[in-house]
PDB file of C-alpha atoms in Angstrom:
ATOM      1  CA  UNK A   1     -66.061  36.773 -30.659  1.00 53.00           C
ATOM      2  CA  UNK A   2     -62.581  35.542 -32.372  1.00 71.00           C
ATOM      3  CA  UNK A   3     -61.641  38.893 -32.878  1.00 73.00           C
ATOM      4  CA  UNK A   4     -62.551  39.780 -29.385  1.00 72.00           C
ATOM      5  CA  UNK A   5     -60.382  37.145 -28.237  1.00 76.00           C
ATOM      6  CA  UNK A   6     -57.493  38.172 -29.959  1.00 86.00           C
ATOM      7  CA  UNK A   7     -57.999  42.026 -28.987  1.00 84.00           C
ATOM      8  CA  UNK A   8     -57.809  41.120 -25.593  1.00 81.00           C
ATOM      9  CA  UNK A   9     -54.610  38.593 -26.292  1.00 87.00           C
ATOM     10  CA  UNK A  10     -52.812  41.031 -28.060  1.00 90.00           C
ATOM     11  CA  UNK A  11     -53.374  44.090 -24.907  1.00 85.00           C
ATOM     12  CA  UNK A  12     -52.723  41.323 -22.803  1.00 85.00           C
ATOM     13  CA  UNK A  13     -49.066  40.763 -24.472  1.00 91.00           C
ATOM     14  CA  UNK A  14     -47.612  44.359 -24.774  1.00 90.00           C
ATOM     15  CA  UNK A  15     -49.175  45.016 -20.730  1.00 86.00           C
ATOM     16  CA  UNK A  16     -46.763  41.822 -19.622  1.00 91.00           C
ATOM     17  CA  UNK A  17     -44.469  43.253 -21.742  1.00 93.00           C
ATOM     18  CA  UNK A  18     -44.805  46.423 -20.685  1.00 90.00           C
ATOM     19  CA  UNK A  19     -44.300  45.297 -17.310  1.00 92.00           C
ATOM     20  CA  UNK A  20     -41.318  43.051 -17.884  1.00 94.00           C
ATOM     21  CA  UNK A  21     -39.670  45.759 -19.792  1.00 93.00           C
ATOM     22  CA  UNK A  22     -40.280  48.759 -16.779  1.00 91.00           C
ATOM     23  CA  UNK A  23     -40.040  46.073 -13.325  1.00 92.00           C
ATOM     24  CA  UNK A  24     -36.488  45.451 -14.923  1.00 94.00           C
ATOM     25  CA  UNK A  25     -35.643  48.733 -16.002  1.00 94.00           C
ATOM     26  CA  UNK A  26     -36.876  50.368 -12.557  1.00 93.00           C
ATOM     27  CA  UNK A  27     -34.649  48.194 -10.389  1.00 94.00           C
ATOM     28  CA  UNK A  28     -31.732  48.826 -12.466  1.00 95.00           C
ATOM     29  CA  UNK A  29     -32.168  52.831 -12.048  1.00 93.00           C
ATOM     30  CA  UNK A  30     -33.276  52.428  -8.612  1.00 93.00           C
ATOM     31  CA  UNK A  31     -30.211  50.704  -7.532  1.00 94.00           C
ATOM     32  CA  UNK A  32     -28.161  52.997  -8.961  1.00 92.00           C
ATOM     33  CA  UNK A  33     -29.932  55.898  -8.625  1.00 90.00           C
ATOM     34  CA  UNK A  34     -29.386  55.489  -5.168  1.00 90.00           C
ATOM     35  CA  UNK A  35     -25.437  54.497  -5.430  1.00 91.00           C
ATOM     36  CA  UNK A  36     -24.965  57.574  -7.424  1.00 90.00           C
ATOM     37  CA  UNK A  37     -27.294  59.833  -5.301  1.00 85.00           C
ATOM     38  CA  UNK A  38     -28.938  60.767  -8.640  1.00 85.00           C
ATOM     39  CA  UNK A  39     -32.280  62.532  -7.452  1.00 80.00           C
ATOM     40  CA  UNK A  40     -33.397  62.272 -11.217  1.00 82.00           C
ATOM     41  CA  UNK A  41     -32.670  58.737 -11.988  1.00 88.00           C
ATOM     42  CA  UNK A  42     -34.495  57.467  -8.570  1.00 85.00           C
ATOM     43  CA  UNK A  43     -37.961  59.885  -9.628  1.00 82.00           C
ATOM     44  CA  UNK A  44     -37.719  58.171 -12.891  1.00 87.00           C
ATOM     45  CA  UNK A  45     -38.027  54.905 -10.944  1.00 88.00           C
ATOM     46  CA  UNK A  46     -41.371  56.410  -9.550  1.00 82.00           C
ATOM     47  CA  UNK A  47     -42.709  57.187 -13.586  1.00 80.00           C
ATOM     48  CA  UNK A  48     -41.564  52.990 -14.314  1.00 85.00           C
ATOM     49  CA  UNK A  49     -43.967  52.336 -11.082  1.00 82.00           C
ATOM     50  CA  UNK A  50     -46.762  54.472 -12.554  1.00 78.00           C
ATOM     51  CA  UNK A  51     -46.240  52.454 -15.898  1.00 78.00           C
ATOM     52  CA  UNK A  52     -46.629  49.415 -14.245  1.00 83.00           C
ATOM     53  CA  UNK A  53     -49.770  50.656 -12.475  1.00 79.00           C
ATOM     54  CA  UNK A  54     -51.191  51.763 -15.833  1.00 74.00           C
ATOM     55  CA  UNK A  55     -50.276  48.222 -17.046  1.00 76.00           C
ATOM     56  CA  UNK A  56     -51.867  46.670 -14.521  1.00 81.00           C
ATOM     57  CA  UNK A  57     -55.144  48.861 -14.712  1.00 76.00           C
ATOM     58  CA  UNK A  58     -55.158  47.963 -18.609  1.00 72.00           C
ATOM     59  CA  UNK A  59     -55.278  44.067 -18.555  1.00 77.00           C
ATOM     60  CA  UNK A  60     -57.692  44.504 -15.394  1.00 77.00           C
ATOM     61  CA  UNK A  61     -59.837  46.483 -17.983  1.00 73.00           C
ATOM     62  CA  UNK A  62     -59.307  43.780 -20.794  1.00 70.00           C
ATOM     63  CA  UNK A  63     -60.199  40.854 -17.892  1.00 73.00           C
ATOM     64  CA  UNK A  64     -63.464  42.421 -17.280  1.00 71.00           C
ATOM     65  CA  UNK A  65     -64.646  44.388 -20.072  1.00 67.00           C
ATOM     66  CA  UNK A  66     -64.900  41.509 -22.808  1.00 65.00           C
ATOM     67  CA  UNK A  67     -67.722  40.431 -20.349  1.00 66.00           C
ATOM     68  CA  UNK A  68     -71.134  39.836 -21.515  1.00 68.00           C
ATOM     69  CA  UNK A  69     -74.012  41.971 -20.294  1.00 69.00           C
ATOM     70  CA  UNK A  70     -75.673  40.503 -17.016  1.00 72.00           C
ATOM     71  CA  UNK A  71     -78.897  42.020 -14.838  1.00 72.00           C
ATOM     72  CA  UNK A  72     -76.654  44.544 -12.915  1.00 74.00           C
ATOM     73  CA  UNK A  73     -75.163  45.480 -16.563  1.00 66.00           C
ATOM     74  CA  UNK A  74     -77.150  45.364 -19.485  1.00 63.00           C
ATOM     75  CA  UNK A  75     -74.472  46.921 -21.220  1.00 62.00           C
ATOM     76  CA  UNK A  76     -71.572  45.147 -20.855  1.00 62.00           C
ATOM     77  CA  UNK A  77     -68.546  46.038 -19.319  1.00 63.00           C
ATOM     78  CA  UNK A  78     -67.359  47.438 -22.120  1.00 65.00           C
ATOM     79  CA  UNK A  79     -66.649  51.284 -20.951  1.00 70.00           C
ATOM     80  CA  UNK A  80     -64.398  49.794 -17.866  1.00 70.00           C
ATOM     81  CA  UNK A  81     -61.466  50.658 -20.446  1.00 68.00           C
ATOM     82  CA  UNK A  82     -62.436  54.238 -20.362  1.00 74.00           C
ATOM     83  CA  UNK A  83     -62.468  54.422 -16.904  1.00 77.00           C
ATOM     84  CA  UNK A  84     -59.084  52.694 -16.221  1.00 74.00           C
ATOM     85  CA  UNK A  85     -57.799  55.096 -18.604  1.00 73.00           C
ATOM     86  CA  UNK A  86     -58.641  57.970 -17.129  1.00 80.00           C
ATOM     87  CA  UNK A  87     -57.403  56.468 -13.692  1.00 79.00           C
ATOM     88  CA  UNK A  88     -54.191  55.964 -14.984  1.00 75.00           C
ATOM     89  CA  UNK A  89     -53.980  59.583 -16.921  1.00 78.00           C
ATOM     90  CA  UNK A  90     -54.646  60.500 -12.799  1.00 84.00           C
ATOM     91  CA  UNK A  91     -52.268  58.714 -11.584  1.00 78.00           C
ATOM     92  CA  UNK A  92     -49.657  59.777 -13.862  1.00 76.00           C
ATOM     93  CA  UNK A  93     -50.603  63.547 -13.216  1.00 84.00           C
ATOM     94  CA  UNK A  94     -50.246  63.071  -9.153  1.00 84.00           C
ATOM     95  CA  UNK A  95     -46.980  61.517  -9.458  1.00 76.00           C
ATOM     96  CA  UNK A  96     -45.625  64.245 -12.163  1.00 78.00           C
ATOM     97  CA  UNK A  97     -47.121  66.973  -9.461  1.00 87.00           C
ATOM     98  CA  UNK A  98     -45.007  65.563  -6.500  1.00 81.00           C
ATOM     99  CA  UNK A  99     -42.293  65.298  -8.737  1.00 77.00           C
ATOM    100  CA  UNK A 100     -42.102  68.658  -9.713  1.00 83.00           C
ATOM    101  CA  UNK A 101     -43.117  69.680  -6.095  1.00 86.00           C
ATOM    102  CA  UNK A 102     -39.929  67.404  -4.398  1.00 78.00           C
ATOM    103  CA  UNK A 103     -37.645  68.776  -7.027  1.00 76.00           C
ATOM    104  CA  UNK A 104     -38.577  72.293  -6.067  1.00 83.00           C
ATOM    105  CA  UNK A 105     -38.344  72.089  -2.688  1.00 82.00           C
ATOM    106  CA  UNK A 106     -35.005  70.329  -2.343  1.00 77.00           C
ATOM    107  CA  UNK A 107     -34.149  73.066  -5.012  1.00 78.00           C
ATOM    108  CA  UNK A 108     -35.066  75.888  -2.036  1.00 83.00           C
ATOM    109  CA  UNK A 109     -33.637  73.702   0.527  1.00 81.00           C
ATOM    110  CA  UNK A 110     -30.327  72.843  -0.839  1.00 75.00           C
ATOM    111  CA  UNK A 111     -29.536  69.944   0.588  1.00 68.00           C
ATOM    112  CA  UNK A 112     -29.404  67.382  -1.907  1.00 66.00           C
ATOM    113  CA  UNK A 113     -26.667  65.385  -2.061  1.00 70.00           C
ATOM    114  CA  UNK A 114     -24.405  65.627  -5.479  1.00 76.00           C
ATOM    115  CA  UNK A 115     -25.150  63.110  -7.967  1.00 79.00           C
ATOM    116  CA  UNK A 116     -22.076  60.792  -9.180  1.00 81.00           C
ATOM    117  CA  UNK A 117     -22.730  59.674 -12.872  1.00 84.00           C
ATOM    118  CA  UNK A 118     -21.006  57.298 -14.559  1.00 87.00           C
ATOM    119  CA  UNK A 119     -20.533  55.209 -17.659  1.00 90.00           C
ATOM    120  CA  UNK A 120     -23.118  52.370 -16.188  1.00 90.00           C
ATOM    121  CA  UNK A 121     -25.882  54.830 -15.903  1.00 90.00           C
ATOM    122  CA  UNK A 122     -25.171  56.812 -18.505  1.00 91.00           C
ATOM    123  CA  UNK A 123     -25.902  53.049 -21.097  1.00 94.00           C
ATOM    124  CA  UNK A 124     -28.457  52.245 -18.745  1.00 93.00           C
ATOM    125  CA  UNK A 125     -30.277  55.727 -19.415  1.00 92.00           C
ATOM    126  CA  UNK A 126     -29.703  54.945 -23.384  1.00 94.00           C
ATOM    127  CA  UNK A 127     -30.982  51.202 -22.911  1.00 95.00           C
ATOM    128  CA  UNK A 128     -33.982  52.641 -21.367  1.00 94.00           C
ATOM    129  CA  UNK A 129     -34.362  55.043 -24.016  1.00 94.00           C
ATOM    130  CA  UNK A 130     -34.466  53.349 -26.746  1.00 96.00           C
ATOM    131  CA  UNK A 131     -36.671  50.335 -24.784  1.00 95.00           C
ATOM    132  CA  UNK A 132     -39.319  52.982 -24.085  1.00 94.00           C
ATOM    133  CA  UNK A 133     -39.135  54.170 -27.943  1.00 96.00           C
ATOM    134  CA  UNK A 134     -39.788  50.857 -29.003  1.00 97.00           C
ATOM    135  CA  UNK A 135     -41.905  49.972 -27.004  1.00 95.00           C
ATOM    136  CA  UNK A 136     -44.180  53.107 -27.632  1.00 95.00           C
ATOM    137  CA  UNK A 137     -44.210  53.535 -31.422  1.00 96.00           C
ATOM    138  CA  UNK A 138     -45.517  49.506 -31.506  1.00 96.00           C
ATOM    139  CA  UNK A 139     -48.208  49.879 -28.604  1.00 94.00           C
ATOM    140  CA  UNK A 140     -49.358  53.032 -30.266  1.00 95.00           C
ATOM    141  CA  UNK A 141     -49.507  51.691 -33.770  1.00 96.00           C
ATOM    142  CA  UNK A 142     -51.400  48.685 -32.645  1.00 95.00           C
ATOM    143  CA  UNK A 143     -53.787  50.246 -29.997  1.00 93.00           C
ATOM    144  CA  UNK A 144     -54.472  51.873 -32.958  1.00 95.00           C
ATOM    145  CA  UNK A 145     -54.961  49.017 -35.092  1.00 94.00           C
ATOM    146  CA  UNK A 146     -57.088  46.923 -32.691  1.00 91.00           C
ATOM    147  CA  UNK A 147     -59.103  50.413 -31.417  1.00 88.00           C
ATOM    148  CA  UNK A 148     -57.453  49.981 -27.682  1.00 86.00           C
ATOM    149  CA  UNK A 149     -57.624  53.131 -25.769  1.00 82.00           C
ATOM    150  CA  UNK A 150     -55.814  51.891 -23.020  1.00 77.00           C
ATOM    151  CA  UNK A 151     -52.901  50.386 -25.171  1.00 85.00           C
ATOM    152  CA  UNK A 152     -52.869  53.837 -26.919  1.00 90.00           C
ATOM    153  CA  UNK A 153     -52.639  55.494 -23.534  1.00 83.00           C
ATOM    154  CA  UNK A 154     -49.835  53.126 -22.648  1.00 84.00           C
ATOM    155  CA  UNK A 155     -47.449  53.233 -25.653  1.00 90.00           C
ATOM    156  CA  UNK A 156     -48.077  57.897 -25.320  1.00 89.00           C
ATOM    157  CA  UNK A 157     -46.893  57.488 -21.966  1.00 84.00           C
ATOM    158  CA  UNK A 158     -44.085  55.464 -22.989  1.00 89.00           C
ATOM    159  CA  UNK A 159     -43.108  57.657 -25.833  1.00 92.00           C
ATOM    160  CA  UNK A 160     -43.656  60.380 -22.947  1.00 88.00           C
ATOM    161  CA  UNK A 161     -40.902  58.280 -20.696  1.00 87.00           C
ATOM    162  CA  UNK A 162     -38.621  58.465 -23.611  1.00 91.00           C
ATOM    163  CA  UNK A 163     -38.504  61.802 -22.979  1.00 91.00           C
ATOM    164  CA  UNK A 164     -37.851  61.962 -19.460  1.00 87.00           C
ATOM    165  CA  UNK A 165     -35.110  59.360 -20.447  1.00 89.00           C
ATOM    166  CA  UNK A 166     -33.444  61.659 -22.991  1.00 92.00           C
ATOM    167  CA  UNK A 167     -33.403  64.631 -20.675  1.00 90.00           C
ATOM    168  CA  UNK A 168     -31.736  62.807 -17.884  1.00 87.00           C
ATOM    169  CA  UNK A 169     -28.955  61.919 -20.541  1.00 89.00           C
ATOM    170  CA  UNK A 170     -28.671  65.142 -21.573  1.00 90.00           C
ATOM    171  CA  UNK A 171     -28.269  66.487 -18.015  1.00 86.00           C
ATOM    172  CA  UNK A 172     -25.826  63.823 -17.554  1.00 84.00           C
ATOM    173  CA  UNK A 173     -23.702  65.110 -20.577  1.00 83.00           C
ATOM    174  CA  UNK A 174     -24.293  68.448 -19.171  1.00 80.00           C
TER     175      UNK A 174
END
């Protein structure tokens, strides 16, 4: 039951962290996003707000599934971390779609307004990047270590985000 506890401590830590790390990030790129009319930069906002969804859905999984079993579950709660998972694997796939959707039709439309990078969000783009690399590689490695699904699931995404992070530089540099 020691172990448990510190299982659940440990998914607990990298989910506020998790959510620390993309609340703070987010408003950054959201504020200027917007100032620099970078269409890019303000969807990436949208993929910090489905991190902190998925972080959210994780430590509501760790609450509730290190509960014992009880007459309307004899099994425990245990599989609740499956299920958040896949929730937030759904979530992430909507908001990708109406990405890719929004792009496209402003791409047909062209009306978008042209972005104005700079020096600030060019360093906040490499903060991010490396914060999301970090922060993946160690949630993977130990939602591997303490066999946590949903911490696996959140440190892929975040290696995922790192992506996203590096293309926006390079069409910045572009």
């Amino acid at each position: 039951m020691k172990q448990e506890g510190l299982r659940n401590q440990t998914i607990l830590r990298y989910n506020v962290a998790g959510i620390v790390m993309n609340a703070v990030l987010s408003l950054a790129k959201l504020i200027l996003g917007l100032t620099i009319h970078s269409r890019a930069v303000v969807l990436d906002v949208l993929n910090g707000f489905s991190d902190t969804v998925s972080s959210l859905l994780s430590m509501f999984s760790v609450l509730f599934s290190s509960r014992g079993c009880d007459l309307e579950h004899p099994f425990g709660y245990g599989r609740l971390e499956y299920i958040t998972s896949l929730l937030s694997t759904l979530l992430i796939l909507g908001l990708s779609l109406h990405a890719v959707v929004s792009a496209v039709r402003e791409l047909i439309q062209q009306n978008a307004a042209v972005p104005n990078y700079n020096l600030a969000i060019e360093l906040l783009m490499l903060i991010s990047l490396a914060a999301k690399l970090i922060y993946g590689f160690l949630a993977r490695l130990t939602g591997k270590r303490i066999r946590s699904v949903a911490l696996m699931i959140s440190g892929t995404e975040s290696l995922g985000d790192s992506v996203v992070s590096a293309a926006i530089l390079a069409s910045i540099a572009v």
